[in-house]
Amino acid sequence: MTENKNGLTGLMLTAEQIQELARFAREDGQPKYCITHTTIPEFVADDDSFIPEYTGLIAYSESPEHGVLQLE
């Protein structure tokens, strides 16, 4: 979250993050995404690989069958 000189707050995405989100949306095939700041706790994935905790921006669709993109 950022605050501009007028006191308005919002999310700031870099051009690289926007391009990555566009790529993700094409591959994931969902019509819309929510962008939020959150913490995802560490977990073990289906392939038994360890996924560390992540705190930051993510994009996700309303479908539980589709992915989550970390917008680092």
mmCIF file with all atom_site columns, N, CA and C in Angstrom:
data_model
loop_
_atom_site.group_PDB
_atom_site.id
_atom_site.type_symbol
_atom_site.label_atom_id
_atom_site.label_alt_id
_atom_site.label_comp_id
_atom_site.label_asym_id
_atom_site.label_entity_id
_atom_site.label_seq_id
_atom_site.pdbx_PDB_ins_code
_atom_site.Cartn_x
_atom_site.Cartn_y
_atom_site.Cartn_z
_atom_site.occupancy
_atom_site.B_iso_or_equiv
_atom_site.pdbx_formal_charge
_atom_site.auth_seq_id
_atom_site.auth_comp_id
_atom_site.auth_asym_id
_atom_site.auth_atom_id
_atom_site.pdbx_PDB_model_num
ATOM 1   N N  . MET A 1 1  ? 0.851   -1.169  0.000   1.00 0.00 ? 1  MET A N  1
ATOM 2   C CA . MET A 1 1  ? 0.000   0.000   0.000   1.00 0.00 ? 1  MET A CA 1
ATOM 3   C C  . MET A 1 1  ? 0.898   1.233   0.000   1.00 0.00 ? 1  MET A C  1
ATOM 4   N N  . THR A 1 2  ? 0.476   2.206   -0.769  1.00 0.00 ? 2  THR A N  1
ATOM 5   C CA . THR A 1 2  ? 1.207   3.460   -0.812  1.00 0.00 ? 2  THR A CA 1
ATOM 6   C C  . THR A 1 2  ? 0.235   4.615   -0.578  1.00 0.00 ? 2  THR A C  1
ATOM 7   N N  . GLU A 1 3  ? 0.771   5.737   -0.171  1.00 0.00 ? 3  GLU A N  1
ATOM 8   C CA . GLU A 1 3  ? -0.042  6.926   0.026   1.00 0.00 ? 3  GLU A CA 1
ATOM 9   C C  . GLU A 1 3  ? 0.551   8.043   -0.815  1.00 0.00 ? 3  GLU A C  1
ATOM 10  N N  . ASN A 1 4  ? -0.303  8.714   -1.611  1.00 0.00 ? 4  ASN A N  1
ATOM 11  C CA . ASN A 1 4  ? 0.217   9.801   -2.435  1.00 0.00 ? 4  ASN A CA 1
ATOM 12  C C  . ASN A 1 4  ? 0.150   11.133  -1.682  1.00 0.00 ? 4  ASN A C  1
ATOM 13  N N  . LYS A 1 5  ? 0.558   12.200  -2.334  1.00 0.00 ? 5  LYS A N  1
ATOM 14  C CA . LYS A 1 5  ? 0.639   13.506  -1.660  1.00 0.00 ? 5  LYS A CA 1
ATOM 15  C C  . LYS A 1 5  ? -0.725  14.046  -1.236  1.00 0.00 ? 5  LYS A C  1
ATOM 16  N N  . ASN A 1 6  ? -1.819  13.490  -1.807  1.00 0.00 ? 6  ASN A N  1
ATOM 17  C CA . ASN A 1 6  ? -3.161  13.923  -1.431  1.00 0.00 ? 6  ASN A CA 1
ATOM 18  C C  . ASN A 1 6  ? -3.755  13.061  -0.321  1.00 0.00 ? 6  ASN A C  1
ATOM 19  N N  . GLY A 1 7  ? -2.956  12.133  0.212   1.00 0.00 ? 7  GLY A N  1
ATOM 20  C CA . GLY A 1 7  ? -3.424  11.282  1.288   1.00 0.00 ? 7  GLY A CA 1
ATOM 21  C C  . GLY A 1 7  ? -4.215  10.067  0.832   1.00 0.00 ? 7  GLY A C  1
ATOM 22  N N  . LEU A 1 8  ? -4.289  9.831   -0.481  1.00 0.00 ? 8  LEU A N  1
ATOM 23  C CA . LEU A 1 8  ? -5.000  8.664   -0.984  1.00 0.00 ? 8  LEU A CA 1
ATOM 24  C C  . LEU A 1 8  ? -4.096  7.441   -0.907  1.00 0.00 ? 8  LEU A C  1
ATOM 25  N N  . THR A 1 9  ? -4.671  6.308   -0.524  1.00 0.00 ? 9  THR A N  1
ATOM 26  C CA . THR A 1 9  ? -3.886  5.085   -0.455  1.00 0.00 ? 9  THR A CA 1
ATOM 27  C C  . THR A 1 9  ? -4.313  4.142   -1.573  1.00 0.00 ? 9  THR A C  1
ATOM 28  N N  . GLY A 1 10 ? -3.402  3.269   -1.969  1.00 0.00 ? 10 GLY A N  1
ATOM 29  C CA . GLY A 1 10 ? -3.711  2.313   -3.009  1.00 0.00 ? 10 GLY A CA 1
ATOM 30  C C  . GLY A 1 10 ? -2.558  1.347   -3.212  1.00 0.00 ? 10 GLY A C  1
ATOM 31  N N  . LEU A 1 11 ? -2.738  0.443   -4.137  1.00 0.00 ? 11 LEU A N  1
ATOM 32  C CA . LEU A 1 11 ? -1.697  -0.502  -4.502  1.00 0.00 ? 11 LEU A CA 1
ATOM 33  C C  . LEU A 1 11 ? -0.881  0.085   -5.637  1.00 0.00 ? 11 LEU A C  1
ATOM 34  N N  . MET A 1 12 ? 0.415   -0.101  -5.579  1.00 0.00 ? 12 MET A N  1
ATOM 35  C CA . MET A 1 12 ? 1.267   0.362   -6.663  1.00 0.00 ? 12 MET A CA 1
ATOM 36  C C  . MET A 1 12 ? 1.923   -0.863  -7.288  1.00 0.00 ? 12 MET A C  1
ATOM 37  N N  . LEU A 1 13 ? 1.690   -1.077  -8.583  1.00 0.00 ? 13 LEU A N  1
ATOM 38  C CA . LEU A 1 13 ? 2.303   -2.177  -9.314  1.00 0.00 ? 13 LEU A CA 1
ATOM 39  C C  . LEU A 1 13 ? 3.334   -1.626  -10.290 1.00 0.00 ? 13 LEU A C  1
ATOM 40  N N  . THR A 1 14 ? 4.427   -2.337  -10.416 1.00 0.00 ? 14 THR A N  1
ATOM 41  C CA . THR A 1 14 ? 5.430   -1.974  -11.414 1.00 0.00 ? 14 THR A CA 1
ATOM 42  C C  . THR A 1 14 ? 4.991   -2.509  -12.766 1.00 0.00 ? 14 THR A C  1
ATOM 43  N N  . ALA A 1 15 ? 5.608   -2.018  -13.833 1.00 0.00 ? 15 ALA A N  1
ATOM 44  C CA . ALA A 1 15 ? 5.308   -2.516  -15.170 1.00 0.00 ? 15 ALA A CA 1
ATOM 45  C C  . ALA A 1 15 ? 5.587   -4.021  -15.248 1.00 0.00 ? 15 ALA A C  1
ATOM 46  N N  . GLU A 1 16 ? 6.648   -4.469  -14.593 1.00 0.00 ? 16 GLU A N  1
ATOM 47  C CA . GLU A 1 16 ? 6.989   -5.891  -14.594 1.00 0.00 ? 16 GLU A CA 1
ATOM 48  C C  . GLU A 1 16 ? 5.892   -6.722  -13.908 1.00 0.00 ? 16 GLU A C  1
ATOM 49  N N  . GLN A 1 17 ? 5.346   -6.222  -12.801 1.00 0.00 ? 17 GLN A N  1
ATOM 50  C CA . GLN A 1 17 ? 4.271   -6.943  -12.116 1.00 0.00 ? 17 GLN A CA 1
ATOM 51  C C  . GLN A 1 17 ? 3.010   -7.005  -12.982 1.00 0.00 ? 17 GLN A C  1
ATOM 52  N N  . ILE A 1 18 ? 2.719   -5.925  -13.689 1.00 0.00 ? 18 ILE A N  1
ATOM 53  C CA . ILE A 1 18 ? 1.554   -5.895  -14.572 1.00 0.00 ? 18 ILE A CA 1
ATOM 54  C C  . ILE A 1 18 ? 1.733   -6.890  -15.714 1.00 0.00 ? 18 ILE A C  1
ATOM 55  N N  . GLN A 1 19 ? 2.929   -6.947  -16.282 1.00 0.00 ? 19 GLN A N  1
ATOM 56  C CA . GLN A 1 19 ? 3.199   -7.902  -17.352 1.00 0.00 ? 19 GLN A CA 1
ATOM 57  C C  . GLN A 1 19 ? 3.093   -9.340  -16.842 1.00 0.00 ? 19 GLN A C  1
ATOM 58  N N  . GLU A 1 20 ? 3.596   -9.601  -15.641 1.00 0.00 ? 20 GLU A N  1
ATOM 59  C CA . GLU A 1 20 ? 3.519   -10.936 -15.063 1.00 0.00 ? 20 GLU A CA 1
ATOM 60  C C  . GLU A 1 20 ? 2.066   -11.318 -14.791 1.00 0.00 ? 20 GLU A C  1
ATOM 61  N N  . LEU A 1 21 ? 1.268   -10.377 -14.307 1.00 0.00 ? 21 LEU A N  1
ATOM 62  C CA . LEU A 1 21 ? -0.146  -10.639 -14.076 1.00 0.00 ? 21 LEU A CA 1
ATOM 63  C C  . LEU A 1 21 ? -0.864  -10.920 -15.391 1.00 0.00 ? 21 LEU A C  1
ATOM 64  N N  . ALA A 1 22 ? -0.549  -10.184 -16.439 1.00 0.00 ? 22 ALA A N  1
ATOM 65  C CA . ALA A 1 22 ? -1.158  -10.424 -17.754 1.00 0.00 ? 22 ALA A CA 1
ATOM 66  C C  . ALA A 1 22 ? -0.798  -11.818 -18.266 1.00 0.00 ? 22 ALA A C  1
ATOM 67  N N  . ARG A 1 23 ? 0.461   -12.227 -18.104 1.00 0.00 ? 23 ARG A N  1
ATOM 68  C CA . ARG A 1 23 ? 0.888   -13.562 -18.523 1.00 0.00 ? 23 ARG A CA 1
ATOM 69  C C  . ARG A 1 23 ? 0.129   -14.620 -17.728 1.00 0.00 ? 23 ARG A C  1
ATOM 70  N N  . PHE A 1 24 ? 0.058   -14.437 -16.419 1.00 0.00 ? 24 PHE A N  1
ATOM 71  C CA . PHE A 1 24 ? -0.639  -15.361 -15.530 1.00 0.00 ? 24 PHE A CA 1
ATOM 72  C C  . PHE A 1 24 ? -2.111  -15.474 -15.928 1.00 0.00 ? 24 PHE A C  1
ATOM 73  N N  . ALA A 1 25 ? -2.758  -14.353 -16.207 1.00 0.00 ? 25 ALA A N  1
ATOM 74  C CA . ALA A 1 25 ? -4.173  -14.357 -16.579 1.00 0.00 ? 25 ALA A CA 1
ATOM 75  C C  . ALA A 1 25 ? -4.400  -15.124 -17.880 1.00 0.00 ? 25 ALA A C  1
ATOM 76  N N  . ARG A 1 26 ? -3.522  -14.940 -18.856 1.00 0.00 ? 26 ARG A N  1
ATOM 77  C CA . ARG A 1 26 ? -3.643  -15.691 -20.117 1.00 0.00 ? 26 ARG A CA 1
ATOM 78  C C  . ARG A 1 26 ? -3.526  -17.188 -19.855 1.00 0.00 ? 26 ARG A C  1
ATOM 79  N N  . GLU A 1 27 ? -2.538  -17.589 -19.069 1.00 0.00 ? 27 GLU A N  1
ATOM 80  C CA . GLU A 1 27 ? -2.299  -19.008 -18.807 1.00 0.00 ? 27 GLU A CA 1
ATOM 81  C C  . GLU A 1 27 ? -3.367  -19.614 -17.890 1.00 0.00 ? 27 GLU A C  1
ATOM 82  N N  . ASP A 1 28 ? -3.840  -18.860 -16.909 1.00 0.00 ? 28 ASP A N  1
ATOM 83  C CA . ASP A 1 28 ? -4.797  -19.359 -15.927 1.00 0.00 ? 28 ASP A CA 1
ATOM 84  C C  . ASP A 1 28 ? -6.218  -19.365 -16.491 1.00 0.00 ? 28 ASP A C  1
ATOM 85  N N  . GLY A 1 29 ? -6.495  -18.449 -17.411 1.00 0.00 ? 29 GLY A N  1
ATOM 86  C CA . GLY A 1 29 ? -7.772  -18.431 -18.114 1.00 0.00 ? 29 GLY A CA 1
ATOM 87  C C  . GLY A 1 29 ? -8.976  -17.956 -17.323 1.00 0.00 ? 29 GLY A C  1
ATOM 88  N N  . GLN A 1 30 ? -8.765  -17.200 -16.278 1.00 0.00 ? 30 GLN A N  1
ATOM 89  C CA . GLN A 1 30 ? -9.880  -16.692 -15.483 1.00 0.00 ? 30 GLN A CA 1
ATOM 90  C C  . GLN A 1 30 ? -10.238 -15.270 -15.943 1.00 0.00 ? 30 GLN A C  1
ATOM 91  N N  . PRO A 1 31 ? -11.517 -14.885 -15.824 1.00 0.00 ? 31 PRO A N  1
ATOM 92  C CA . PRO A 1 31 ? -11.946 -13.583 -16.336 1.00 0.00 ? 31 PRO A CA 1
ATOM 93  C C  . PRO A 1 31 ? -11.573 -12.382 -15.473 1.00 0.00 ? 31 PRO A C  1
ATOM 94  N N  . LYS A 1 32 ? -11.311 -12.612 -14.172 1.00 0.00 ? 32 LYS A N  1
ATOM 95  C CA . LYS A 1 32 ? -10.960 -11.476 -13.312 1.00 0.00 ? 32 LYS A CA 1
ATOM 96  C C  . LYS A 1 32 ? -10.149 -11.962 -12.120 1.00 0.00 ? 32 LYS A C  1
ATOM 97  N N  . TYR A 1 33 ? -9.402  -11.020 -11.522 1.00 0.00 ? 33 TYR A N  1
ATOM 98  C CA . TYR A 1 33 ? -8.506  -11.328 -10.405 1.00 0.00 ? 33 TYR A CA 1
ATOM 99  C C  . TYR A 1 33 ? -8.640  -10.271 -9.329  1.00 0.00 ? 33 TYR A C  1
ATOM 100 N N  . CYS A 1 34 ? -8.428  -10.688 -8.098  1.00 0.00 ? 34 CYS A N  1
ATOM 101 C CA . CYS A 1 34 ? -8.365  -9.788  -6.952  1.00 0.00 ? 34 CYS A CA 1
ATOM 102 C C  . CYS A 1 34 ? -6.887  -9.620  -6.597  1.00 0.00 ? 34 CYS A C  1
ATOM 103 N N  . ILE A 1 35 ? -6.471  -8.401  -6.329  1.00 0.00 ? 35 ILE A N  1
ATOM 104 C CA . ILE A 1 35 ? -5.107  -8.134  -5.870  1.00 0.00 ? 35 ILE A CA 1
ATOM 105 C C  . ILE A 1 35 ? -5.204  -7.677  -4.424  1.00 0.00 ? 35 ILE A C  1
ATOM 106 N N  . THR A 1 36 ? -4.413  -8.306  -3.559  1.00 0.00 ? 36 THR A N  1
ATOM 107 C CA . THR A 1 36 ? -4.446  -7.971  -2.147  1.00 0.00 ? 36 THR A CA 1
ATOM 108 C C  . THR A 1 36 ? -3.078  -8.176  -1.514  1.00 0.00 ? 36 THR A C  1
ATOM 109 N N  . HIS A 1 37 ? -2.884  -7.620  -0.342  1.00 0.00 ? 37 HIS A N  1
ATOM 110 C CA . HIS A 1 37 ? -1.672  -7.835  0.441   1.00 0.00 ? 37 HIS A CA 1
ATOM 111 C C  . HIS A 1 37 ? -2.033  -8.819  1.539   1.00 0.00 ? 37 HIS A C  1
ATOM 112 N N  . THR A 1 38 ? -1.267  -9.904  1.660   1.00 0.00 ? 38 THR A N  1
ATOM 113 C CA . THR A 1 38 ? -1.596  -10.955 2.627   1.00 0.00 ? 38 THR A CA 1
ATOM 114 C C  . THR A 1 38 ? -0.362  -11.734 3.026   1.00 0.00 ? 38 THR A C  1
ATOM 115 N N  . THR A 1 39 ? -0.543  -12.647 3.967   1.00 0.00 ? 39 THR A N  1
ATOM 116 C CA . THR A 1 39 ? 0.495   -13.609 4.342   1.00 0.00 ? 39 THR A CA 1
ATOM 117 C C  . THR A 1 39 ? -0.042  -15.007 4.058   1.00 0.00 ? 39 THR A C  1
ATOM 118 N N  . ILE A 1 40 ? 0.743   -15.783 3.318   1.00 0.00 ? 40 ILE A N  1
ATOM 119 C CA . ILE A 1 40 ? 0.425   -17.187 3.070   1.00 0.00 ? 40 ILE A CA 1
ATOM 120 C C  . ILE A 1 40 ? 1.392   -17.986 3.934   1.00 0.00 ? 40 ILE A C  1
ATOM 121 N N  . PRO A 1 41 ? 0.872   -18.782 4.860   1.00 0.00 ? 41 PRO A N  1
ATOM 122 C CA . PRO A 1 41 ? 1.767   -19.548 5.739   1.00 0.00 ? 41 PRO A CA 1
ATOM 123 C C  . PRO A 1 41 ? 2.547   -20.606 4.959   1.00 0.00 ? 41 PRO A C  1
ATOM 124 N N  . GLU A 1 42 ? 3.670   -21.020 5.514   1.00 0.00 ? 42 GLU A N  1
ATOM 125 C CA . GLU A 1 42 ? 4.451   -22.078 4.869   1.00 0.00 ? 42 GLU A CA 1
ATOM 126 C C  . GLU A 1 42 ? 3.612   -23.353 4.795   1.00 0.00 ? 42 GLU A C  1
ATOM 127 N N  . PHE A 1 43 ? 3.899   -24.183 3.774   1.00 0.00 ? 43 PHE A N  1
ATOM 128 C CA . PHE A 1 43 ? 3.173   -25.440 3.630   1.00 0.00 ? 43 PHE A CA 1
ATOM 129 C C  . PHE A 1 43 ? 3.971   -26.407 2.766   1.00 0.00 ? 43 PHE A C  1
ATOM 130 N N  . VAL A 1 44 ? 3.537   -27.650 2.748   1.00 0.00 ? 44 VAL A N  1
ATOM 131 C CA . VAL A 1 44 ? 4.126   -28.668 1.887   1.00 0.00 ? 44 VAL A CA 1
ATOM 132 C C  . VAL A 1 44 ? 3.170   -28.864 0.712   1.00 0.00 ? 44 VAL A C  1
ATOM 133 N N  . ALA A 1 45 ? 3.673   -28.698 -0.510  1.00 0.00 ? 45 ALA A N  1
ATOM 134 C CA . ALA A 1 45 ? 2.859   -28.804 -1.716  1.00 0.00 ? 45 ALA A CA 1
ATOM 135 C C  . ALA A 1 45 ? 2.520   -30.256 -2.031  1.00 0.00 ? 45 ALA A C  1
ATOM 136 N N  . ASP A 1 46 ? 1.632   -30.440 -2.997  1.00 0.00 ? 46 ASP A N  1
ATOM 137 C CA . ASP A 1 46 ? 1.212   -31.783 -3.404  1.00 0.00 ? 46 ASP A CA 1
ATOM 138 C C  . ASP A 1 46 ? 2.384   -32.649 -3.853  1.00 0.00 ? 46 ASP A C  1
ATOM 139 N N  . ASP A 1 47 ? 3.436   -31.995 -4.383  1.00 0.00 ? 47 ASP A N  1
ATOM 140 C CA . ASP A 1 47 ? 4.606   -32.758 -4.839  1.00 0.00 ? 47 ASP A CA 1
ATOM 141 C C  . ASP A 1 47 ? 5.654   -32.931 -3.735  1.00 0.00 ? 47 ASP A C  1
ATOM 142 N N  . ASP A 1 48 ? 5.258   -32.675 -2.491  1.00 0.00 ? 48 ASP A N  1
ATOM 143 C CA . ASP A 1 48 ? 6.108   -32.798 -1.296  1.00 0.00 ? 48 ASP A CA 1
ATOM 144 C C  . ASP A 1 48 ? 7.211   -31.752 -1.193  1.00 0.00 ? 48 ASP A C  1
ATOM 145 N N  . SER A 1 49 ? 7.167   -30.711 -2.018  1.00 0.00 ? 49 SER A N  1
ATOM 146 C CA . SER A 1 49 ? 8.149   -29.630 -1.893  1.00 0.00 ? 49 SER A CA 1
ATOM 147 C C  . SER A 1 49 ? 7.688   -28.647 -0.813  1.00 0.00 ? 49 SER A C  1
ATOM 148 N N  . PHE A 1 50 ? 8.655   -28.065 -0.119  1.00 0.00 ? 50 PHE A N  1
ATOM 149 C CA . PHE A 1 50 ? 8.381   -27.113 0.958   1.00 0.00 ? 50 PHE A CA 1
ATOM 150 C C  . PHE A 1 50 ? 8.211   -25.721 0.369   1.00 0.00 ? 50 PHE A C  1
ATOM 151 N N  . ILE A 1 51 ? 7.112   -25.060 0.687   1.00 0.00 ? 51 ILE A N  1
ATOM 152 C CA . ILE A 1 51 ? 6.846   -23.695 0.231   1.00 0.00 ? 51 ILE A CA 1
ATOM 153 C C  . ILE A 1 51 ? 6.954   -22.783 1.459   1.00 0.00 ? 51 ILE A C  1
ATOM 154 N N  . PRO A 1 52 ? 7.919   -21.847 1.452   1.00 0.00 ? 52 PRO A N  1
ATOM 155 C CA . PRO A 1 52 ? 8.087   -20.976 2.625   1.00 0.00 ? 52 PRO A CA 1
ATOM 156 C C  . PRO A 1 52 ? 6.964   -19.948 2.746   1.00 0.00 ? 52 PRO A C  1
ATOM 157 N N  . GLU A 1 53 ? 6.834   -19.374 3.937   1.00 0.00 ? 53 GLU A N  1
ATOM 158 C CA . GLU A 1 53 ? 5.849   -18.315 4.159   1.00 0.00 ? 53 GLU A CA 1
ATOM 159 C C  . GLU A 1 53 ? 6.122   -17.155 3.204   1.00 0.00 ? 53 GLU A C  1
ATOM 160 N N  . TYR A 1 54 ? 5.044   -16.519 2.734   1.00 0.00 ? 54 TYR A N  1
ATOM 161 C CA . TYR A 1 54 ? 5.155   -15.363 1.843   1.00 0.00 ? 54 TYR A CA 1
ATOM 162 C C  . TYR A 1 54 ? 4.257   -14.255 2.376   1.00 0.00 ? 54 TYR A C  1
ATOM 163 N N  . THR A 1 55 ? 4.802   -13.056 2.488   1.00 0.00 ? 55 THR A N  1
ATOM 164 C CA . THR A 1 55 ? 4.019   -11.876 2.842   1.00 0.00 ? 55 THR A CA 1
ATOM 165 C C  . THR A 1 55 ? 4.229   -10.845 1.745   1.00 0.00 ? 55 THR A C  1
ATOM 166 N N  . GLY A 1 56 ? 3.156   -10.414 1.138   1.00 0.00 ? 56 GLY A N  1
ATOM 167 C CA . GLY A 1 56 ? 3.249   -9.436  0.063   1.00 0.00 ? 56 GLY A CA 1
ATOM 168 C C  . GLY A 1 56 ? 1.985   -9.429  -0.770  1.00 0.00 ? 56 GLY A C  1
ATOM 169 N N  . LEU A 1 57 ? 2.100   -8.862  -1.965  1.00 0.00 ? 57 LEU A N  1
ATOM 170 C CA . LEU A 1 57 ? 0.964   -8.774  -2.871  1.00 0.00 ? 57 LEU A CA 1
ATOM 171 C C  . LEU A 1 57 ? 0.743   -10.095 -3.582  1.00 0.00 ? 57 LEU A C  1
ATOM 172 N N  . ILE A 1 58 ? -0.542  -10.469 -3.728  1.00 0.00 ? 58 ILE A N  1
ATOM 173 C CA . ILE A 1 58 ? -0.902  -11.628 -4.525  1.00 0.00 ? 58 ILE A CA 1
ATOM 174 C C  . ILE A 1 58 ? -2.070  -11.266 -5.431  1.00 0.00 ? 58 ILE A C  1
ATOM 175 N N  . ALA A 1 59 ? -2.223  -12.032 -6.496  1.00 0.00 ? 59 ALA A N  1
ATOM 176 C CA . ALA A 1 59 ? -3.395  -11.940 -7.361  1.00 0.00 ? 59 ALA A CA 1
ATOM 177 C C  . ALA A 1 59 ? -4.023  -13.321 -7.397  1.00 0.00 ? 59 ALA A C  1
ATOM 178 N N  . TYR A 1 60 ? -5.339  -13.375 -7.296  1.00 0.00 ? 60 TYR A N  1
ATOM 179 C CA . TYR A 1 60 ? -6.023  -14.660 -7.337  1.00 0.00 ? 60 TYR A CA 1
ATOM 180 C C  . TYR A 1 60 ? -7.403  -14.490 -7.956  1.00 0.00 ? 60 TYR A C  1
ATOM 181 N N  . SER A 1 61 ? -7.928  -15.583 -8.522  1.00 0.00 ? 61 SER A N  1
ATOM 182 C CA . SER A 1 61 ? -9.267  -15.563 -9.101  1.00 0.00 ? 61 SER A CA 1
ATOM 183 C C  . SER A 1 61 ? -10.258 -16.110 -8.083  1.00 0.00 ? 61 SER A C  1
ATOM 184 N N  . GLU A 1 62 ? -11.526 -16.115 -8.451  1.00 0.00 ? 62 GLU A N  1
ATOM 185 C CA . GLU A 1 62 ? -12.554 -16.643 -7.561  1.00 0.00 ? 62 GLU A CA 1
ATOM 186 C C  . GLU A 1 62 ? -12.616 -18.166 -7.610  1.00 0.00 ? 62 GLU A C  1
ATOM 187 N N  . SER A 1 63 ? -11.879 -18.789 -8.511  1.00 0.00 ? 63 SER A N  1
ATOM 188 C CA . SER A 1 63 ? -11.923 -20.239 -8.667  1.00 0.00 ? 63 SER A CA 1
ATOM 189 C C  . SER A 1 63 ? -10.914 -20.912 -7.741  1.00 0.00 ? 63 SER A C  1
ATOM 190 N N  . PRO A 1 64 ? -11.371 -21.825 -6.861  1.00 0.00 ? 64 PRO A N  1
ATOM 191 C CA . PRO A 1 64 ? -10.434 -22.530 -5.983  1.00 0.00 ? 64 PRO A CA 1
ATOM 192 C C  . PRO A 1 64 ? -9.558  -23.526 -6.746  1.00 0.00 ? 64 PRO A C  1
ATOM 193 N N  . GLU A 1 65 ? -9.875  -23.767 -8.017  1.00 0.00 ? 65 GLU A N  1
ATOM 194 C CA . GLU A 1 65 ? -9.121  -24.718 -8.831  1.00 0.00 ? 65 GLU A CA 1
ATOM 195 C C  . GLU A 1 65 ? -7.952  -24.059 -9.567  1.00 0.00 ? 65 GLU A C  1
ATOM 196 N N  . HIS A 1 66 ? -7.799  -22.761 -9.413  1.00 0.00 ? 66 HIS A N  1
ATOM 197 C CA . HIS A 1 66 ? -6.755  -22.047 -10.150 1.00 0.00 ? 66 HIS A CA 1
ATOM 198 C C  . HIS A 1 66 ? -5.739  -21.430 -9.208  1.00 0.00 ? 66 HIS A C  1
ATOM 199 N N  . GLY A 1 67 ? -4.652  -20.944 -9.777  1.00 0.00 ? 67 GLY A N  1
ATOM 200 C CA . GLY A 1 67 ? -3.505  -20.532 -9.004  1.00 0.00 ? 67 GLY A CA 1
ATOM 201 C C  . GLY A 1 67 ? -3.584  -19.176 -8.337  1.00 0.00 ? 67 GLY A C  1
ATOM 202 N N  . VAL A 1 68 ? -2.534  -18.923 -7.568  1.00 0.00 ? 68 VAL A N  1
ATOM 203 C CA . VAL A 1 68 ? -2.320  -17.636 -6.901  1.00 0.00 ? 68 VAL A CA 1
ATOM 204 C C  . VAL A 1 68 ? -0.965  -17.139 -7.374  1.00 0.00 ? 68 VAL A C  1
ATOM 205 N N  . LEU A 1 69 ? -0.888  -15.887 -7.775  1.00 0.00 ? 69 LEU A N  1
ATOM 206 C CA . LEU A 1 69 ? 0.353   -15.294 -8.257  1.00 0.00 ? 69 LEU A CA 1
ATOM 207 C C  . LEU A 1 69 ? 0.937   -14.380 -7.190  1.00 0.00 ? 69 LEU A C  1
ATOM 208 N N  . GLN A 1 70 ? 2.186   -14.631 -6.803  1.00 0.00 ? 70 GLN A N  1
ATOM 209 C CA . GLN A 1 70 ? 2.890   -13.734 -5.891  1.00 0.00 ? 70 GLN A CA 1
ATOM 210 C C  . GLN A 1 70 ? 3.418   -12.565 -6.712  1.00 0.00 ? 70 GLN A C  1
ATOM 211 N N  . LEU A 1 71 ? 3.031   -11.355 -6.379  1.00 0.00 ? 71 LEU A N  1
ATOM 212 C CA . LEU A 1 71 ? 3.499   -10.149 -7.070  1.00 0.00 ? 71 LEU A CA 1
ATOM 213 C C  . LEU A 1 71 ? 4.633   -9.534  -6.253  1.00 0.00 ? 71 LEU A C  1
ATOM 214 N N  . GLU A 1 72 ? 5.784   -10.152 -6.311  1.00 0.00 ? 72 GLU A N  1
ATOM 215 C CA . GLU A 1 72 ? 6.921   -9.726  -5.492  1.00 0.00 ? 72 GLU A CA 1
ATOM 216 C C  . GLU A 1 72 ? 7.431   -8.370  -5.894  1.00 0.00 ? 72 GLU A C  1
#
